[in-house]
Short mmCIF file of C-alpha atoms and ligand atoms in Angstrom, two decimals:
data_model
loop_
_atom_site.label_atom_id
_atom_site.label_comp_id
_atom_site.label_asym_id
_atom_site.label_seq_id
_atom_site.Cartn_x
_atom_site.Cartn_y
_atom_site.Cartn_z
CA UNK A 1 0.55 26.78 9.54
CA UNK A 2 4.03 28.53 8.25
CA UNK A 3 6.11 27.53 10.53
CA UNK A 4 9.70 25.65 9.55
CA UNK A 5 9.22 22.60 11.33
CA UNK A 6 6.28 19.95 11.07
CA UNK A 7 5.56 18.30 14.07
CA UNK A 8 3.55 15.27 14.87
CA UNK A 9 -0.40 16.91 14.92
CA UNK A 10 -0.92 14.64 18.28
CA UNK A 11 0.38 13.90 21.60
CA UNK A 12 0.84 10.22 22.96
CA UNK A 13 -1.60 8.70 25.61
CA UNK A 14 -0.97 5.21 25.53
CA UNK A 15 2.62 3.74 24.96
CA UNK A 16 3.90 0.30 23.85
CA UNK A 17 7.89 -0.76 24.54
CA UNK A 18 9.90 -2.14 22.17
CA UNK A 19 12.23 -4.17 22.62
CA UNK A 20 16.45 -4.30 21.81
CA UNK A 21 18.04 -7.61 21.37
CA UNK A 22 21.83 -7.86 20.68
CA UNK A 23 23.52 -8.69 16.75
CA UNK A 24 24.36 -12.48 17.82
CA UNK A 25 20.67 -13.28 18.67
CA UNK A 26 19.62 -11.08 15.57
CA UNK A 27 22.31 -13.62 13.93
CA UNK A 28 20.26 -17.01 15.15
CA UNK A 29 16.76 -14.97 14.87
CA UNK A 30 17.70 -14.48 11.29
CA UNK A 31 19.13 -18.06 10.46
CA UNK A 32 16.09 -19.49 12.09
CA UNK A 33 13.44 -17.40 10.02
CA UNK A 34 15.34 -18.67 6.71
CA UNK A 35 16.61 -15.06 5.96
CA UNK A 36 12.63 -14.09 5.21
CA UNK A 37 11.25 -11.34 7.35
CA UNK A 38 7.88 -12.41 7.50
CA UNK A 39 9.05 -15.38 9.69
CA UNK A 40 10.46 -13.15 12.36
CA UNK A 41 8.33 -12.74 16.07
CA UNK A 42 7.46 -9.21 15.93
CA UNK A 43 9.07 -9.02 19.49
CA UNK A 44 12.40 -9.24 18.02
CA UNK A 45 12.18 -6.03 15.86
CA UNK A 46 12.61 -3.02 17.32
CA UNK A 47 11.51 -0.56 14.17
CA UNK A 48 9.22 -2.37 12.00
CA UNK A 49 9.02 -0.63 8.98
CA UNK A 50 7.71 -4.24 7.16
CA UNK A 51 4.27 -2.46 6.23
CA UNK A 52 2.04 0.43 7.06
CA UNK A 53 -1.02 -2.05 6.87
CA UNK A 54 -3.05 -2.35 9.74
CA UNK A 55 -0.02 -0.78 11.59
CA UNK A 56 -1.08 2.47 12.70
CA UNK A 57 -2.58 4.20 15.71
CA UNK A 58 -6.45 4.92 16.41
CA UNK A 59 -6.88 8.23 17.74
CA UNK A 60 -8.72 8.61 20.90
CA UNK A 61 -11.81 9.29 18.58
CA UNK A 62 -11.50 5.70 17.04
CA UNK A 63 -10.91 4.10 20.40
CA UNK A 64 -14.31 5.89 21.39
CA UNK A 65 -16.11 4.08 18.36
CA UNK A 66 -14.97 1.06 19.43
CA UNK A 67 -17.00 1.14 22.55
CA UNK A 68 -19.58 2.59 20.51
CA UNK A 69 -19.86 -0.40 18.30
CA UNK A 70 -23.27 -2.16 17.55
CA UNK A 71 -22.85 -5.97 17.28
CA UNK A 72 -25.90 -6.64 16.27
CA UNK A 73 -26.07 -9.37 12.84
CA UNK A 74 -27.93 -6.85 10.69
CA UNK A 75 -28.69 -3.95 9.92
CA UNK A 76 -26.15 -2.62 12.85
CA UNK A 77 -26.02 1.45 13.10
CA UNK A 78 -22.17 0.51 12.90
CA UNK A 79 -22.85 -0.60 9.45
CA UNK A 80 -24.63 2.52 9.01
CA UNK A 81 -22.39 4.85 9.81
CA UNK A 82 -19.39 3.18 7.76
CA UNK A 83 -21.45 3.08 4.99
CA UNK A 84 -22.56 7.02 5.73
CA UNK A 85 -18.26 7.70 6.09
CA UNK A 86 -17.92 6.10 2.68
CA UNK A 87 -20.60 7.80 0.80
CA UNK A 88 -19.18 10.79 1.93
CA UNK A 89 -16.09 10.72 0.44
CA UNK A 90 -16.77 7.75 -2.57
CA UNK A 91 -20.00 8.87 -3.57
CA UNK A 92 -20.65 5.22 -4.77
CA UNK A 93 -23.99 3.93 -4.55
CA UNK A 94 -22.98 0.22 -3.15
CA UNK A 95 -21.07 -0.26 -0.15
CA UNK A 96 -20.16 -3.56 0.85
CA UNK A 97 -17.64 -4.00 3.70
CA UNK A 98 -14.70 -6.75 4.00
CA UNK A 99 -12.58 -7.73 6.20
CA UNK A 100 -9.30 -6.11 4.15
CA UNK A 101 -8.40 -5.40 0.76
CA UNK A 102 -7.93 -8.89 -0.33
CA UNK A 103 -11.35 -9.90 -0.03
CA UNK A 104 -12.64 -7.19 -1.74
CA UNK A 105 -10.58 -7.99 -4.81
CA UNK A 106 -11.24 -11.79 -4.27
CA UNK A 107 -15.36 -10.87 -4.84
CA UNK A 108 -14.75 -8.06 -7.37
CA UNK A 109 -12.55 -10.51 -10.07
CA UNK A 110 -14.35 -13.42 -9.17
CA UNK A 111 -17.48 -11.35 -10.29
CA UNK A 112 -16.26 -9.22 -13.17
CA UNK A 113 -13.41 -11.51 -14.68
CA UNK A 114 -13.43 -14.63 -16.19
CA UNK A 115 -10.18 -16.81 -17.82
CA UNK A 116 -8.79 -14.90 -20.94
CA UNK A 117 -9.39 -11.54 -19.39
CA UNK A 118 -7.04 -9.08 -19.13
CA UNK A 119 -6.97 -6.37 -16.42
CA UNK A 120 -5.17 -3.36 -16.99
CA UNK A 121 -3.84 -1.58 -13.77
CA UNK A 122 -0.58 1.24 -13.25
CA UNK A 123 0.62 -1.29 -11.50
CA UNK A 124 -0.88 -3.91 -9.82
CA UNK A 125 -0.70 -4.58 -5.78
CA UNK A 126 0.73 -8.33 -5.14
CA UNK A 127 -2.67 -9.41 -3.73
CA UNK A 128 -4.58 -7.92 -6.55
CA UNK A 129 -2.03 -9.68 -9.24
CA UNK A 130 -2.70 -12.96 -7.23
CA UNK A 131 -6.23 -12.51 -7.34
CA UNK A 132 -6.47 -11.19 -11.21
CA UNK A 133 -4.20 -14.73 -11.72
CA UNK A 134 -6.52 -17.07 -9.37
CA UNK A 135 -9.44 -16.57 -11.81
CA UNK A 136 -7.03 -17.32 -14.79
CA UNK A 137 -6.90 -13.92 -16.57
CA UNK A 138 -3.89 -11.44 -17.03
CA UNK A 139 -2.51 -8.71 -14.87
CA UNK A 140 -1.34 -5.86 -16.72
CA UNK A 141 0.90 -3.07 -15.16
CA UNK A 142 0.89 -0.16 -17.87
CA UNK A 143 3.13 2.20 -15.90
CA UNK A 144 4.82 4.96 -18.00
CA UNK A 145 8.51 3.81 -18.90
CA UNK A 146 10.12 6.42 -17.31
CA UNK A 147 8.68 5.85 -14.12
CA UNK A 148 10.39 2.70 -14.14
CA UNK A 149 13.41 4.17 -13.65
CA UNK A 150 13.86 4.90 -9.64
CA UNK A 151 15.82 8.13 -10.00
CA UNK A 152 13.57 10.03 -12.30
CA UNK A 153 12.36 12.68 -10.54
CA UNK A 154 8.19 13.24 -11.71
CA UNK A 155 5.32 14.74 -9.53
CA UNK A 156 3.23 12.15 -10.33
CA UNK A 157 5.35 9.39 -11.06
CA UNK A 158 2.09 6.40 -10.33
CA UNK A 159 0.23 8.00 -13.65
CA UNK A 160 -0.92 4.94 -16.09
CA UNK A 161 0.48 5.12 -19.51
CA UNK A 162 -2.69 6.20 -21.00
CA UNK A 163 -1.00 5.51 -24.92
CA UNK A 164 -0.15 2.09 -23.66
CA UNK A 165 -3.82 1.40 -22.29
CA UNK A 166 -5.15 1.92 -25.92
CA UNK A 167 -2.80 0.19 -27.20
CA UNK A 168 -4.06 -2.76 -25.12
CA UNK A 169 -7.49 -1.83 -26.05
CA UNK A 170 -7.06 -1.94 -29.85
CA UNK A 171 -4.66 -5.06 -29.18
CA UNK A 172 -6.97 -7.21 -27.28
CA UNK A 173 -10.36 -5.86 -28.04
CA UNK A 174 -12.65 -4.65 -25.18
CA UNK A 175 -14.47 -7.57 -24.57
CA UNK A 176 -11.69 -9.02 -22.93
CA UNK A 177 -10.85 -6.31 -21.09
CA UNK A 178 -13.85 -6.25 -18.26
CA UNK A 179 -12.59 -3.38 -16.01
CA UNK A 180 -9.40 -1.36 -15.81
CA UNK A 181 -7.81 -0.65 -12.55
CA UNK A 182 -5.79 2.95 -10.94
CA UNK A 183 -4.51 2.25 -7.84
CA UNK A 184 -3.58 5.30 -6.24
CA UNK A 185 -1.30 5.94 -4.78
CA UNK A 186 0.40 3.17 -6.50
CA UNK A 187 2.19 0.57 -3.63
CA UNK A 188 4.17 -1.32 -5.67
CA UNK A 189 5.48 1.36 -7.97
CA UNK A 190 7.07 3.44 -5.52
CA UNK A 191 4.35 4.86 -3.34
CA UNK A 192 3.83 7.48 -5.96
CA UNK A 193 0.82 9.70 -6.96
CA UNK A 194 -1.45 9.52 -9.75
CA UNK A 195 -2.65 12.85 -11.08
CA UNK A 196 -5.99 13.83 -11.33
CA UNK A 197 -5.63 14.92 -14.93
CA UNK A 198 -3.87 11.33 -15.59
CA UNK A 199 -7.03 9.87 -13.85
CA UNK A 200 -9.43 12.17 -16.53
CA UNK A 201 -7.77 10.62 -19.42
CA UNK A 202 -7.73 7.22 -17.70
CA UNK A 203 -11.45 7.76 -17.14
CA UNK A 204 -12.05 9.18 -20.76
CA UNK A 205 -10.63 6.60 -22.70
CA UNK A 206 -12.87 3.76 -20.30
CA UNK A 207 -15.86 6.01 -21.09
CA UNK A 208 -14.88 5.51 -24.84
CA UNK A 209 -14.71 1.99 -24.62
CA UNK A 210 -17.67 1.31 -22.06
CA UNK A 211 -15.14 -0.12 -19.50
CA UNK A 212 -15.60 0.11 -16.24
CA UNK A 213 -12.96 2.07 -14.33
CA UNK A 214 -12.47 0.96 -10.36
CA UNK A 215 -10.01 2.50 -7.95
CA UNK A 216 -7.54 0.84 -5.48
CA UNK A 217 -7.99 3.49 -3.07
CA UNK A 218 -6.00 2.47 -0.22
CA UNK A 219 -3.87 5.17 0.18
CA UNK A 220 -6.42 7.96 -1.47
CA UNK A 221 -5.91 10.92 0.89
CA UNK A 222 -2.27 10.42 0.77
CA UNK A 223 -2.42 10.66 -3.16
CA UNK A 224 -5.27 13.56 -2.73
CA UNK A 225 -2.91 15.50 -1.10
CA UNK A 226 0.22 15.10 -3.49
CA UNK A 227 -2.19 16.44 -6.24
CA UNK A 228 -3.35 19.40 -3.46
CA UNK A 229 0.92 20.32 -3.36
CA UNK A 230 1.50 19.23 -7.15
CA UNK A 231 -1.57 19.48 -9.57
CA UNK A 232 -1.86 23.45 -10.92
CA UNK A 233 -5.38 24.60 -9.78
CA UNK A 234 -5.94 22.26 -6.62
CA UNK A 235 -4.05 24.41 -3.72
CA UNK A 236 -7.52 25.56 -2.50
CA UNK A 237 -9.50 22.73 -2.65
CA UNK A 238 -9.41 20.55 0.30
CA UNK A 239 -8.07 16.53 0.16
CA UNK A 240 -11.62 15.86 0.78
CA UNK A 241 -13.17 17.73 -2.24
CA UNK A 242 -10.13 16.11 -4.28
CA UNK A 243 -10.47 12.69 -3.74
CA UNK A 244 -13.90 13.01 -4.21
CA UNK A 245 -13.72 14.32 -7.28
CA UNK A 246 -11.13 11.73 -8.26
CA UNK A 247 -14.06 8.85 -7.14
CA UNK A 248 -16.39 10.65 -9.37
CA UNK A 249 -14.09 9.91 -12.30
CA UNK A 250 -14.90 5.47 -11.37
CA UNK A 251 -17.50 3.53 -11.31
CA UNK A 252 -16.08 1.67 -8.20
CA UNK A 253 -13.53 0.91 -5.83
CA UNK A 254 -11.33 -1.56 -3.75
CA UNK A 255 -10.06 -0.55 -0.14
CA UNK A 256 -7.81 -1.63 2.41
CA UNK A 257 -9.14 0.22 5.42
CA UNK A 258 -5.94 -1.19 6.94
CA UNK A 259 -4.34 1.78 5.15
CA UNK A 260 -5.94 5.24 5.10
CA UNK A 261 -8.77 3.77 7.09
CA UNK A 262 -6.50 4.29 9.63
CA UNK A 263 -7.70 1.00 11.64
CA UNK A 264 -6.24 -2.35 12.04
CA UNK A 265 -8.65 -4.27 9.95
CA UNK A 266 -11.08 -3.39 7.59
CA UNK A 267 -12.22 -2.92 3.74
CA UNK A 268 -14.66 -2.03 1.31
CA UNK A 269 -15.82 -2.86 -2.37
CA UNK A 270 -17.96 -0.62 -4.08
CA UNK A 271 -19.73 0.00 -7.05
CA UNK A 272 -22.59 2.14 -8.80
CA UNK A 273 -23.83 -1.04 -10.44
CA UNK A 274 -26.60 -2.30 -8.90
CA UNK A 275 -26.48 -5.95 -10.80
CA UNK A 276 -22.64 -6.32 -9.54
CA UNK A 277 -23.68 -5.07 -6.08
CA UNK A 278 -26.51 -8.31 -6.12
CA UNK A 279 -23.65 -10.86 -6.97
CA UNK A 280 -20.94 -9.63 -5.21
CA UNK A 281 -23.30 -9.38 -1.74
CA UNK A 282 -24.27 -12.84 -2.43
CA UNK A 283 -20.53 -13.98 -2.84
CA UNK A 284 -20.07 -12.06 0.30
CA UNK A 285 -22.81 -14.16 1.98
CA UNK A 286 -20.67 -17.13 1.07
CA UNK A 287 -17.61 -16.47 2.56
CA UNK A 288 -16.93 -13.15 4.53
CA UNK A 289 -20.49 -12.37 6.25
CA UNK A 290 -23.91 -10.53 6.27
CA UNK A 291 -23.73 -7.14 4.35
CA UNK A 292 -23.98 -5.22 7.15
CA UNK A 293 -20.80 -6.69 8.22
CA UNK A 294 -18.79 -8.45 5.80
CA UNK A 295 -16.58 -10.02 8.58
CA UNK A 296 -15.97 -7.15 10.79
CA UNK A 297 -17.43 -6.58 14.03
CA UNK A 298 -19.04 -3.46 14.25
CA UNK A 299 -16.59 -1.87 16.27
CA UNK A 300 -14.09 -2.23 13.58
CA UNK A 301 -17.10 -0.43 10.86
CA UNK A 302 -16.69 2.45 13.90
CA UNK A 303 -12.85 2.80 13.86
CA UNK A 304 -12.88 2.97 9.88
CA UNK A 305 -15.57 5.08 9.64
CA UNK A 306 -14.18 7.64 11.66
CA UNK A 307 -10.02 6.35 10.22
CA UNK A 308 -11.31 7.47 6.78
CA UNK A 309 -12.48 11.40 7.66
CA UNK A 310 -8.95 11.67 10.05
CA UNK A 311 -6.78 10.68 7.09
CA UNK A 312 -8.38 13.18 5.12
CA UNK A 313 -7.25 15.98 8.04
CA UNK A 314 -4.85 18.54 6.94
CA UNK A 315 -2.74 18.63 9.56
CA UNK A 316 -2.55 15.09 9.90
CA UNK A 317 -1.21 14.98 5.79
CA UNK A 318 1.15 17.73 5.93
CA UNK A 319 2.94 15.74 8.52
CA UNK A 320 2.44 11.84 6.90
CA UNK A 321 4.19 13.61 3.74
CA UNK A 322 6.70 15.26 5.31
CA UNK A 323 7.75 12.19 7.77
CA UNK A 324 7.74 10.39 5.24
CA UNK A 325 10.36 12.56 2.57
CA UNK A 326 12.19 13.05 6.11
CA UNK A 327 13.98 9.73 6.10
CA UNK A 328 14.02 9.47 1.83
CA UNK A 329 15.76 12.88 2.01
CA UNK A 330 18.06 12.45 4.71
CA UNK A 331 19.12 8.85 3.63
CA UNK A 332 19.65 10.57 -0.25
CA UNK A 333 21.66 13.09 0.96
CA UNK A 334 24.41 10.64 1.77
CA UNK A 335 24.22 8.83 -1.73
CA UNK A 336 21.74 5.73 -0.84
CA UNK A 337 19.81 5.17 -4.19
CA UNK A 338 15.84 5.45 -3.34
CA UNK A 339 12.91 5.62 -5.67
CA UNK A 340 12.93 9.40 -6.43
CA UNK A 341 11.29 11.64 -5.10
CA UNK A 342 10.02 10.53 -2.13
CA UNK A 343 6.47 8.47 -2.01
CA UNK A 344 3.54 8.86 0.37
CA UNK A 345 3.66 6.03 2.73
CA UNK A 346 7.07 4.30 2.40
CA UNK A 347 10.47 5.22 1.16
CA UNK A 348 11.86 2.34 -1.79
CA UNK A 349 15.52 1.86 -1.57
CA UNK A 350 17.21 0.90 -5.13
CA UNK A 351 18.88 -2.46 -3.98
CA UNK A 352 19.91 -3.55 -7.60
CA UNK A 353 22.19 0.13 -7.11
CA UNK A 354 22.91 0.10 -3.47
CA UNK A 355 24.54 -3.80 -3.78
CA UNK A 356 25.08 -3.92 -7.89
CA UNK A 357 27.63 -6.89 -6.89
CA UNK A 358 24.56 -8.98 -6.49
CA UNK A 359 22.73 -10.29 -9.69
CA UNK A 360 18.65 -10.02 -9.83
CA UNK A 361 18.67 -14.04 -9.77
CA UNK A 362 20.10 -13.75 -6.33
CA UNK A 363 17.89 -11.56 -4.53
CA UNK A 364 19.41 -8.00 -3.67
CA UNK A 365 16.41 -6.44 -2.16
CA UNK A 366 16.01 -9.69 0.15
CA UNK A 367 19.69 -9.38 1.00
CA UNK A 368 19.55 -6.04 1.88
CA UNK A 369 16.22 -6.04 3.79
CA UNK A 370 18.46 -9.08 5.72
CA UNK A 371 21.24 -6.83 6.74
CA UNK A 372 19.07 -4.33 7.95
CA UNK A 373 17.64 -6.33 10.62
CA UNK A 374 21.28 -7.72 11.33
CA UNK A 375 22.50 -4.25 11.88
CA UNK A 376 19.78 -2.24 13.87
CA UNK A 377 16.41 -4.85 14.76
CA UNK A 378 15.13 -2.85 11.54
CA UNK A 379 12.20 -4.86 9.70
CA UNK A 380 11.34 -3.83 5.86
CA UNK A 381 10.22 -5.45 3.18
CA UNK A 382 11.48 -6.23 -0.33
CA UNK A 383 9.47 -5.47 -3.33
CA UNK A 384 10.99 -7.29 -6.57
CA UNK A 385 12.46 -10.89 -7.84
CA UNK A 386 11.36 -12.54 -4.55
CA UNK A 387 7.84 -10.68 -4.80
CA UNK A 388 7.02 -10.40 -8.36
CA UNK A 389 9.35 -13.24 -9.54
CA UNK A 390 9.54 -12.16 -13.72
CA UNK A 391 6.91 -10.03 -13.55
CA UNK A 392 9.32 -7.52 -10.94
CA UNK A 393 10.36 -3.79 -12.75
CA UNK A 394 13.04 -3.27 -9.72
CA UNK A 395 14.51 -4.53 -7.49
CA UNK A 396 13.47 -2.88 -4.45
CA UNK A 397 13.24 -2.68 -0.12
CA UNK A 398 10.39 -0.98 1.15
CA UNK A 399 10.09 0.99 4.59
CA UNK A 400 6.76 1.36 4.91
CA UNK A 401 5.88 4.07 7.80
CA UNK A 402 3.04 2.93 9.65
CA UNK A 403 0.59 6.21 10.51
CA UNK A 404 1.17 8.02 13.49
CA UNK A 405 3.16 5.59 14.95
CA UNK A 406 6.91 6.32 15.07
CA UNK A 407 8.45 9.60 16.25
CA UNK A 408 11.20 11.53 14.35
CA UNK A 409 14.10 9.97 16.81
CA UNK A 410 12.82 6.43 15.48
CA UNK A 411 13.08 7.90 12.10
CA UNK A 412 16.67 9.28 13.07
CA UNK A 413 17.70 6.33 14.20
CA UNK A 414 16.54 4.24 10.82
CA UNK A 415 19.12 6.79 8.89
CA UNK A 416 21.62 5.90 10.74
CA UNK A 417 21.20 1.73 10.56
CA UNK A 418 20.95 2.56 6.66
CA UNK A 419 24.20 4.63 6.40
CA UNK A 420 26.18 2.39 8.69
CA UNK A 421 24.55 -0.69 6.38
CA UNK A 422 25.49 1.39 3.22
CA UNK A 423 29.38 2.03 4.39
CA UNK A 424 29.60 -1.77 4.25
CA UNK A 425 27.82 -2.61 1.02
CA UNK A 426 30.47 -4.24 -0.84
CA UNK A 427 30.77 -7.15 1.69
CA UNK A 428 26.83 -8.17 1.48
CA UNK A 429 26.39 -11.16 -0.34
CA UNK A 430 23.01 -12.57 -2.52
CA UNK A 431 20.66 -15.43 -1.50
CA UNK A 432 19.67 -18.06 -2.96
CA UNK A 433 15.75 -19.90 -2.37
CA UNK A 434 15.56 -23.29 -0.50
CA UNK A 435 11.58 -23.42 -0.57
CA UNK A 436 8.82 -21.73 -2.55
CA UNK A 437 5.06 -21.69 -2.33
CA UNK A 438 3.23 -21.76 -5.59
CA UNK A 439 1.93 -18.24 -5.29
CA UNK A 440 2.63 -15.33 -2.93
CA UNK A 441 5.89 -17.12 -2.31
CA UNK A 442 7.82 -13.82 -0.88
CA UNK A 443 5.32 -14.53 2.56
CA UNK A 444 6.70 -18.35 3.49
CA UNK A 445 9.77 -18.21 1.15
CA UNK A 446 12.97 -19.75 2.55
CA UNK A 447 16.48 -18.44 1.54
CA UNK A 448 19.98 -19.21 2.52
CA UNK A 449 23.20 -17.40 1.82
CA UNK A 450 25.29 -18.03 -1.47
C1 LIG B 1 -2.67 -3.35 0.98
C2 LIG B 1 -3.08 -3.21 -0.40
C3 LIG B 1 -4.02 -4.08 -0.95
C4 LIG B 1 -4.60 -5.29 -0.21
O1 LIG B 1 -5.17 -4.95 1.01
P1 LIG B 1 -5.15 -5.94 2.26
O2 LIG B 1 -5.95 -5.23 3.30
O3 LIG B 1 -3.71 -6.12 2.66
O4 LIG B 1 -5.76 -7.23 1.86
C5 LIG B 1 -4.41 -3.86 -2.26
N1 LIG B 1 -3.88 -2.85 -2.98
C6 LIG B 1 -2.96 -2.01 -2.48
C7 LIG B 1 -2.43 -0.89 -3.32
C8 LIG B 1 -2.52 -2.16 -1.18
O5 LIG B 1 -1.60 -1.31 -0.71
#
């Protein structure tokens, strides 16, 4: 394709209103959910931008598979298929399906990790922290410094600090260190790419030290095809033959099929060990399901199996990329501080620059996210002080765009919300927390104006 414009690669079959509701309800909506997000009824947003997980729409392939689906305990063709889909693209020899991400992280730690471990990561996912934490070792994110900062423009701004991971190495000695993990693209960090050259030298130093290196791979086509655009030498190859490639570099993976799965549940953990494989099916057994299922129903296997070849489309990724640097651009252009340049699934807005009035302490990136809904039904989420509490690098609100969802007027109409939000910056005010849970707290938090 060489035309100008990118358009949507699909036209709409089935359609689902949404729903306006006037600023004084928004007002009591928002008082009532204790200024957290999460609390609201997903009737009263109009644009929800809170995450691009499980969000998206099934093609009319996917729909297809769903009638297809074999329910049958074990040893369902579903299963075989998914596990067929995965091979494909992961080359892994173990695949053992979950009902989302979570759950595959949950049996991977539990397996690999015991207390006084440390797990090195680019930066870790929240669930992944919590689960690295819930088995009593240490998260650590080893991004590079300078992607820290949100305006630093760098094609592949998600790479791990490969100095800093030997560092740890020599620091803490290998035997604490059971696996090391590259999540690509990386959520929390901006949405931003990891290389494949940054992924050889994360994979080289592992091989070194006879560490095992696993992906989080929920967004792997979308960070296939920044390295496609980016990476000298990959313009030819196709996302399919790069994220392979990139899979060949582990020894395993986690995935949220909720992601580029492109269905509304779903996940994976695999691995080329075949001892792992044995414990973390039995661990499976114990809480999630059969192998053949792993708490799905086979007509979810269907829609991920065929989710995972459709992300990997062309057409489909030119457009996800460029929808996606559509509202980061167009919102930069008029002087909003986002994470620079513009990530795969979800722009980051800067909230410690956009409201620099407010101190970290009382929650920018809440606030913000907060007046967002107030001024346009908008729904996003805020990645920092609430989320990470000390462990946060920024302080920031995430718009996640779920996949094939929204059209460009939705998108238009985001910009504007934002720039009408942004003229009136100086009168937002912080938060501060009434209620906490112990971990994950951003999910049930409760807040109240200063
Ligand atoms: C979503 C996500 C997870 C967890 O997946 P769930 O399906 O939400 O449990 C893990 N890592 C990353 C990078 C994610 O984006």
């Amino acid at each position: 394709m060489s035309t100008k414009t990118i358009i949507e690669p699909f036209r709409i079959k089935s359609v689902e209103p949404i729903r306006w509701t006037t600023r004084a309800q928004r007002e009591s909506l928002l008082r009532a959910a204790h200024w957290n997000l999460f609390l609201l009824e997903a009737d009263d947003v109009l644009i929800d931008l809170l995450t691009d997980s499980g969000t998206g729409a099934m093609s009319t392939h996917q729909w297809a598979g769903i009638m297809e689906g074999d329910e049958s305990y074990a040893g369902s063709k579903s299963f075989a298929h998914f596990k067929n889909s995965v091979q494909d693209i992961t080359g892994y020899r173990h695949v053992i399906p979950t009902h989302q991400g979570r759950a595959a992280e949950r049996i991977l730690f539990n397996v690999m990790c015991k207390k006084g471990d440390v797990v090195p990561n680019n930066t870790h996912f929240d669930t992944t922290r919590a689960n690295v934490e819930f088995v009593g070792a240490e998260a650590v994110d080893l991004l590079h410094p300078e992607a820290r900062r949100p305006e630093t423009i760098l094609p592949f701004k998600g790479n791990m600090d490969v100095a800093a991971l030997e560092a740890l190495i020599a620091r803490v000695g290998k035997e604490r260190i059971p696996l090391v993990m590259l999540t690509v693209t990386n959520n929390s960090g901006g949405g931003q790419p990891v290389s494949m050259e940054n992924a050889k030298a994360v994979s080289q130093v592992c091989k070194t030290h006879n560490i095992p290196l696993y992906f989080d791979a929920c967004r792997f086509a979308e960070n296939a095809w920044f390295i496609r655009e980016r990476e000298p030498g990959y313009s030819s190859k196709t996302p399919k033959e790069i994220a392979q490639e990139m899979f060949a570099l582990g020894d395993g993976c986690t995935m949220s099929a909720k992601k580029d799965g492109m269905a509304n549940i779903g996940g994976f953990l695999c691995t080329n060990d075949d001892i792992l494989a044995r414990q973390e099916k039995d661990l499976l057994i114990l809480t999630e399901g059969y192998p053949t299922y792993g708490g799905l129903a086979g007509r979810d296997l269907e829609a991920v199996a065929i989710g995972l070849q459709e992300s990997l489309d062309e057409d489909y990724l030119r457009y996800r990329i460029a929808s996606t640097a559509y509202l980061g651009n167009h919102i930069a252009e008029q002087g909003v501080p986002i994470v620079q340049p513009p990530g795969g699934h979800a722009i980051y807005i800067d909230a410690k620059a956009f409201l620099p009035h407010i101190p970290v302490e009382q929650f920018p990136g809440v606030a913000l996210a907060a007046e967002l809904y107030l001024e346009g039904g908008i729904r996003s989420v805020e990645i920092g002080s609430l989320m990470f509490a000390a462990a946060a690098n920024m302080e920031l609100v995430r718009l996640a765009i779920p996949r094939r969802t929204y059209t460009q007027s939705h998108i238009d109409y985001v910009v504007e919300i934002i720039l009408k939000v942004f003229a009136r910056r100086e009168k937002i005010k912080g938060l501060k927390l009434t209620y906490e849970a112990p971990f994950l707290r951003h999910f049930t938090a409760h807040l109240e104006p200063m």
